[in-house]
mmCIF file with all atom_site columns, C-alpha atoms in Angstrom:
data_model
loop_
_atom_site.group_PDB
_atom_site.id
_atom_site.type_symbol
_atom_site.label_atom_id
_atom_site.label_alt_id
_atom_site.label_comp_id
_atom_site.label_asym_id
_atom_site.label_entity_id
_atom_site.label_seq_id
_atom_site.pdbx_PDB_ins_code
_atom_site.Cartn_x
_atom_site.Cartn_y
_atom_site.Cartn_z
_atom_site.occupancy
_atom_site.B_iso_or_equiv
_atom_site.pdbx_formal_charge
_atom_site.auth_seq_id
_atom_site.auth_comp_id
_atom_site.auth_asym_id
_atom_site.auth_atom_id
_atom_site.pdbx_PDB_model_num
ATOM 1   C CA . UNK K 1 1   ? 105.954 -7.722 22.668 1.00 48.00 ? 29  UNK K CA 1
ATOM 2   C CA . UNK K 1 2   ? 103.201 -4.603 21.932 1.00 47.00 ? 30  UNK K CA 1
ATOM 3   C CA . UNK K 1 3   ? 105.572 -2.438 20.774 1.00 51.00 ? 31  UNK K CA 1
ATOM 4   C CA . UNK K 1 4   ? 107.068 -5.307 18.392 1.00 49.00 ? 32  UNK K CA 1
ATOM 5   C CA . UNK K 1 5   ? 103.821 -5.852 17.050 1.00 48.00 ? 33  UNK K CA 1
ATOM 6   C CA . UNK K 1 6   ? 103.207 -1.870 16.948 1.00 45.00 ? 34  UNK K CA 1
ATOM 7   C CA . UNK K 1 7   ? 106.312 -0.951 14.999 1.00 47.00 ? 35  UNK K CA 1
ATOM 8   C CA . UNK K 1 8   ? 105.729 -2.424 11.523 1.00 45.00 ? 36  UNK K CA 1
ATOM 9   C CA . UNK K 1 9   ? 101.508 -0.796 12.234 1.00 43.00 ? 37  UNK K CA 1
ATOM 10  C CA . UNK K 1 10  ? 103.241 2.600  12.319 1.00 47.00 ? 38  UNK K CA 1
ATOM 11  C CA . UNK K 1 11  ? 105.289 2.023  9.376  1.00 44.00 ? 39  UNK K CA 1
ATOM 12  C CA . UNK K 1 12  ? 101.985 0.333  7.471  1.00 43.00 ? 40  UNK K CA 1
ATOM 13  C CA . UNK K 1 13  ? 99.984  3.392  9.220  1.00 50.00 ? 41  UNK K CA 1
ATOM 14  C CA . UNK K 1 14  ? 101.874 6.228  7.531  1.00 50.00 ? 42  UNK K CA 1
ATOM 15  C CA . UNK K 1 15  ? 102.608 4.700  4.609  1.00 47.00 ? 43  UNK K CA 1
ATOM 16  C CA . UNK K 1 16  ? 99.494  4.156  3.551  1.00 48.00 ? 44  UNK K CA 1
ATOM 17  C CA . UNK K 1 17  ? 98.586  7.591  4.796  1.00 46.00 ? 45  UNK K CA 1
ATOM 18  C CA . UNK K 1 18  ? 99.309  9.104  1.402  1.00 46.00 ? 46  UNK K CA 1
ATOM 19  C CA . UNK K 1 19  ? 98.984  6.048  -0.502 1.00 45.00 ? 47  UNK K CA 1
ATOM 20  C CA . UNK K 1 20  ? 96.211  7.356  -2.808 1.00 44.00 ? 48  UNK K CA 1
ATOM 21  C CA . UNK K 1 21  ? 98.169  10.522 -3.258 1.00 41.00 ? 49  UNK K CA 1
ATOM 22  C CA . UNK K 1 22  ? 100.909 8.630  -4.432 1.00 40.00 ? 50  UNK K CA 1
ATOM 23  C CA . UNK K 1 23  ? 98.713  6.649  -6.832 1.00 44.00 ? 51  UNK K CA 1
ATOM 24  C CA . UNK K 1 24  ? 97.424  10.328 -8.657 1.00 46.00 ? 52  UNK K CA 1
ATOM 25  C CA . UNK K 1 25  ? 101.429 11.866 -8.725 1.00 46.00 ? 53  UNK K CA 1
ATOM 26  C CA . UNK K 1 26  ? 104.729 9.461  -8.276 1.00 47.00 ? 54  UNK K CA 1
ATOM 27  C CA . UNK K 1 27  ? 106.900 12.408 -7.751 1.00 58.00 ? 55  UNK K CA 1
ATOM 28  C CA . UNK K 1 28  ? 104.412 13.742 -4.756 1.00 62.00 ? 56  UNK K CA 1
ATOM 29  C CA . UNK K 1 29  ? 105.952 13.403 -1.363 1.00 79.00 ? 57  UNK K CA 1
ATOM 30  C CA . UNK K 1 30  ? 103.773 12.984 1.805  1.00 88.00 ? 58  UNK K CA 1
ATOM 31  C CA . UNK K 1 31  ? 106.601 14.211 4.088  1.00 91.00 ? 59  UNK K CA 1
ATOM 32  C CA . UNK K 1 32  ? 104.924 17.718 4.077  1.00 92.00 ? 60  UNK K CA 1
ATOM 33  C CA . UNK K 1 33  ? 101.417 16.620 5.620  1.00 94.00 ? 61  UNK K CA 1
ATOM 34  C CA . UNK K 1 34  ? 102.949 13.606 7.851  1.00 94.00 ? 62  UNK K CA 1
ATOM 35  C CA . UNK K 1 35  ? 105.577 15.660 9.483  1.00 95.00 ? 63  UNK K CA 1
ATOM 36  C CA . UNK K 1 36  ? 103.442 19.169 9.498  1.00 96.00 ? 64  UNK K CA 1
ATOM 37  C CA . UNK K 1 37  ? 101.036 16.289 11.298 1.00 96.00 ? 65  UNK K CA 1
ATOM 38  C CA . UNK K 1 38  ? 103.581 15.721 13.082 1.00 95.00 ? 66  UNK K CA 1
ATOM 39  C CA . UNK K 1 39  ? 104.962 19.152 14.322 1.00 96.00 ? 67  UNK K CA 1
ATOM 40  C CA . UNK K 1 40  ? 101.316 20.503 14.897 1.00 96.00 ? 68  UNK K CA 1
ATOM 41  C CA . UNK K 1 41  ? 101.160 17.572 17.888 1.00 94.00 ? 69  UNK K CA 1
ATOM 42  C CA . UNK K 1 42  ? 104.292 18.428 19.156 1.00 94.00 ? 70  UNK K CA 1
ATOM 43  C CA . UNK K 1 43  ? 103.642 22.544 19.145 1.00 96.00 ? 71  UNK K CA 1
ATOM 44  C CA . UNK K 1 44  ? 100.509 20.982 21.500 1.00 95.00 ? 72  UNK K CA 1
ATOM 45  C CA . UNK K 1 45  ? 102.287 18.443 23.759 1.00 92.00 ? 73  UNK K CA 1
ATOM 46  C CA . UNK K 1 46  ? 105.131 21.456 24.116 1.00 95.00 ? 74  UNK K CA 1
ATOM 47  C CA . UNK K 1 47  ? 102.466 24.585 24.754 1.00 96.00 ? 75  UNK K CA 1
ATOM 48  C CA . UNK K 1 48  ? 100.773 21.995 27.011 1.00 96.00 ? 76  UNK K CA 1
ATOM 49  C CA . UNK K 1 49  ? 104.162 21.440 29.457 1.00 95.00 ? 77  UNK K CA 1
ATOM 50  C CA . UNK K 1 50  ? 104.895 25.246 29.765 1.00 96.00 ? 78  UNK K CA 1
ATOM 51  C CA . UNK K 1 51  ? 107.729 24.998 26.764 1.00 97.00 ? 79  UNK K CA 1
ATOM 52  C CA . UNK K 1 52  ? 106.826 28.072 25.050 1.00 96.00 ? 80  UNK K CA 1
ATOM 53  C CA . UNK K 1 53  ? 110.041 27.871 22.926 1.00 97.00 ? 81  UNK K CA 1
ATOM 54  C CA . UNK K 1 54  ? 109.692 24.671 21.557 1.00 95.00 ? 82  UNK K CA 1
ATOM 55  C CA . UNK K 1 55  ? 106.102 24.822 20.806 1.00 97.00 ? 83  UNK K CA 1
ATOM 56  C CA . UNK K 1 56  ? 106.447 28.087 18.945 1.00 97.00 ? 84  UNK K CA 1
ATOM 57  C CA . UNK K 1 57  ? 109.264 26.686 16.945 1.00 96.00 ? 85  UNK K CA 1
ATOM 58  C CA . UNK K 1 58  ? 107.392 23.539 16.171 1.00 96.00 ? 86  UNK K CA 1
ATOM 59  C CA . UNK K 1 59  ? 104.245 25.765 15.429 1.00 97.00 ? 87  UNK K CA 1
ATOM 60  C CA . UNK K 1 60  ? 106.611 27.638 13.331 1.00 97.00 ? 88  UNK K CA 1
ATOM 61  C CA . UNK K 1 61  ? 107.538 24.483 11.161 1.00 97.00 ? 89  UNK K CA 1
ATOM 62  C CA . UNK K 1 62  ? 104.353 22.995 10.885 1.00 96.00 ? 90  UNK K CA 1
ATOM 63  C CA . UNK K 1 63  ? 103.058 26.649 9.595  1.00 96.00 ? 91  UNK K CA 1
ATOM 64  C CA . UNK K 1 64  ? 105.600 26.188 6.912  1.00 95.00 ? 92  UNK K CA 1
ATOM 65  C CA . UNK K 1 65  ? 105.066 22.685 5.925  1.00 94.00 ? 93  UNK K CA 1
ATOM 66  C CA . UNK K 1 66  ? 100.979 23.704 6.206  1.00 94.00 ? 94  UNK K CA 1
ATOM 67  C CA . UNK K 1 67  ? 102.013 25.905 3.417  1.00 94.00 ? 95  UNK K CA 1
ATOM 68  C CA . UNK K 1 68  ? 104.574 23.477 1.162  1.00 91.00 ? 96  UNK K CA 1
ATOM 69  C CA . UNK K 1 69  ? 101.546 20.984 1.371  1.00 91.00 ? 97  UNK K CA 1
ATOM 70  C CA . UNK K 1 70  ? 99.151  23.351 0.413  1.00 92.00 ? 98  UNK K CA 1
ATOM 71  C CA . UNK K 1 71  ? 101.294 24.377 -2.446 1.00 91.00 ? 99  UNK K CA 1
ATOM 72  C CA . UNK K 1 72  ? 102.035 20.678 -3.837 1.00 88.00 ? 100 UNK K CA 1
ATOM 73  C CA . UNK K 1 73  ? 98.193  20.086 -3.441 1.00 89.00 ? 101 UNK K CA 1
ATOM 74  C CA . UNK K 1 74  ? 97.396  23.168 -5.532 1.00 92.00 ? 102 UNK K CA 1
ATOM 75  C CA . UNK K 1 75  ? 100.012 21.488 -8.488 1.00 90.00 ? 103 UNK K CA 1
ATOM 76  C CA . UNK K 1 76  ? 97.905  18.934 -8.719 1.00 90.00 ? 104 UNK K CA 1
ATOM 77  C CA . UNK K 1 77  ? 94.638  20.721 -8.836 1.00 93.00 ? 105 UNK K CA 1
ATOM 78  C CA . UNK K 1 78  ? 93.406  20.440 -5.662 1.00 93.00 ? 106 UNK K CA 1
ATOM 79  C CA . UNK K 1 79  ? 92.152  23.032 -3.260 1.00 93.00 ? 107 UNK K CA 1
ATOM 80  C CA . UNK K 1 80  ? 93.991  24.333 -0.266 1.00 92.00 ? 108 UNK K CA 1
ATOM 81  C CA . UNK K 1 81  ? 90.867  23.564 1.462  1.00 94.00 ? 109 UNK K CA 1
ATOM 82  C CA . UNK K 1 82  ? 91.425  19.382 0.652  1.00 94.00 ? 110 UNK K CA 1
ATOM 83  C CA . UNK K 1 83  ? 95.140  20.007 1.532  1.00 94.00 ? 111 UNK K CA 1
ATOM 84  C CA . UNK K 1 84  ? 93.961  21.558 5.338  1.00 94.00 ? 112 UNK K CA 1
ATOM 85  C CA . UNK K 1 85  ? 91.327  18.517 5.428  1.00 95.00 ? 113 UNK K CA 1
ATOM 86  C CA . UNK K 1 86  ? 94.488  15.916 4.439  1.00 95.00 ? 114 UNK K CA 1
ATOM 87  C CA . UNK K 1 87  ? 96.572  17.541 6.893  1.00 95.00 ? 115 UNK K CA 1
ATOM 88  C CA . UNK K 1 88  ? 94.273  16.592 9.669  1.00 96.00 ? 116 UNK K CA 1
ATOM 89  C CA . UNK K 1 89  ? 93.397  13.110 8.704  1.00 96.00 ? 117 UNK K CA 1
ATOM 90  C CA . UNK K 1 90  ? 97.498  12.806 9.161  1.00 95.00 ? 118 UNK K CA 1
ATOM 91  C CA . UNK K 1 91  ? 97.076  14.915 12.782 1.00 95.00 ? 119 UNK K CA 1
ATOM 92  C CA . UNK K 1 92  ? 94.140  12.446 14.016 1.00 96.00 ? 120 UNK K CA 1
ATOM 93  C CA . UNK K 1 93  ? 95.849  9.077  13.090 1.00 95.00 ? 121 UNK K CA 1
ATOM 94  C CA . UNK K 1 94  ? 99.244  9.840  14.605 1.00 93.00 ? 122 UNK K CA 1
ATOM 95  C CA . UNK K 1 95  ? 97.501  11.357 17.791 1.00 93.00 ? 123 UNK K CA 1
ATOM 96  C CA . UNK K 1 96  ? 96.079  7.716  17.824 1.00 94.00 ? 124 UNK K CA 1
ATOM 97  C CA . UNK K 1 97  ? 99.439  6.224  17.294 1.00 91.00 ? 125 UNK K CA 1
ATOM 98  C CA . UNK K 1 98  ? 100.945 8.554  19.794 1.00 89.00 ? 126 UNK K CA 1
ATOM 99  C CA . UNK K 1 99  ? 97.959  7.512  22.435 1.00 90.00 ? 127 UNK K CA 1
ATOM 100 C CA . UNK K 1 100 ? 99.168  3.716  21.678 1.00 91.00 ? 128 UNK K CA 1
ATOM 101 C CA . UNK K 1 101 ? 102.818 3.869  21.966 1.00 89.00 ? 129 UNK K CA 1
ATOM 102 C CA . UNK K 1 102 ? 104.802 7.704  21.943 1.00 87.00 ? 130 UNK K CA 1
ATOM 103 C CA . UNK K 1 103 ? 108.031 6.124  21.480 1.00 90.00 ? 131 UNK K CA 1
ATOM 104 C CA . UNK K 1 104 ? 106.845 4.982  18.118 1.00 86.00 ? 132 UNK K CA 1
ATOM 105 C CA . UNK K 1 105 ? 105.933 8.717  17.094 1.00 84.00 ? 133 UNK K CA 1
ATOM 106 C CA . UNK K 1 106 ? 108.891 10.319 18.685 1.00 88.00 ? 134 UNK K CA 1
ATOM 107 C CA . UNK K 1 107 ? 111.387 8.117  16.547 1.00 92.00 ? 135 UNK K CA 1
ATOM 108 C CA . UNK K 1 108 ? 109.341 9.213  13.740 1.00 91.00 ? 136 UNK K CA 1
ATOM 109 C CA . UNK K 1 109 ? 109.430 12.616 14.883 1.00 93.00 ? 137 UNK K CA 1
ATOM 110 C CA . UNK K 1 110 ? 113.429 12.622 14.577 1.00 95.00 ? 138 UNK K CA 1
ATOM 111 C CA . UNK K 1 111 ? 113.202 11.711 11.052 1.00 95.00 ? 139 UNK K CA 1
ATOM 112 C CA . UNK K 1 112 ? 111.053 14.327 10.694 1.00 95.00 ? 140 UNK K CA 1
ATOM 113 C CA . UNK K 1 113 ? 113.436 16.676 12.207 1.00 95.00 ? 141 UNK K CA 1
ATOM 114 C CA . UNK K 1 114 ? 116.392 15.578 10.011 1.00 95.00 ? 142 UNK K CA 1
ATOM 115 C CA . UNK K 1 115 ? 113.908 16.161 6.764  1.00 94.00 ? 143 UNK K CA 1
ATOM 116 C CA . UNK K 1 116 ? 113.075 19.629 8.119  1.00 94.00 ? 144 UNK K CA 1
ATOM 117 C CA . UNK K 1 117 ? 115.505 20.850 10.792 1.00 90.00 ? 145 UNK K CA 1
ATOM 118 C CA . UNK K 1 118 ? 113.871 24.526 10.082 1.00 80.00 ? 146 UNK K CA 1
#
């Protein structure tokens, strides 16, 4: 029953996450900070079990996706400073989400691994 009620939160959750960003440029995608959000919590949860490998290689993506948001934040005038401070709003509300239910997270995880398998 939690997790039924959960599922649609995650879904309003991070996709309200960049809902004012989306309000100042339609063809801005959030993907970048929600799955570099995503990555950086993984490269943790990975150091933190002794798998090295994995959480370089999600360290490795979420260094790269640091530096696409950065980038899309500097096209619309911003500073890479705001971008850094966006980036961890996204990393504090899905480590909340994760605390609640990691399931939720992981499947959202996946998708981020389809959008950027490297």
């Amino acid at each position: 029953m939690a997790r039924a009620i959960l599922s649609p939160l995650i879904f309003v959750a991070v996709s309200t996450l960049g809902q004012a960003q989306m309000q100042e440029s339609p063809k801005h995608s959030d993907y970048p900070f929600q799955c570099g959000a995503i990555f950086v919590i993984l490269a943790e949860a990975y150091g933190q079990s002794g798998e090295t490998a994995r959480a370089v290689g999600y360290k490795s993506k979420f260094d790269d996706l640091s530096r696409r948001a950065e980038s899309e934040f500097e096209k619309l005038g911003r500073t890479k400073e705001e971008a850094r401070g966006y980036m961890q709003e996204h990393v504090t509300k899905l480590s909340l989400l994760a605390k609640k239910d990691a399931s939720l997270v992981a499947n959202f995880a996946r998708r981020c691994n389809e959008l950027f398998p490297s």
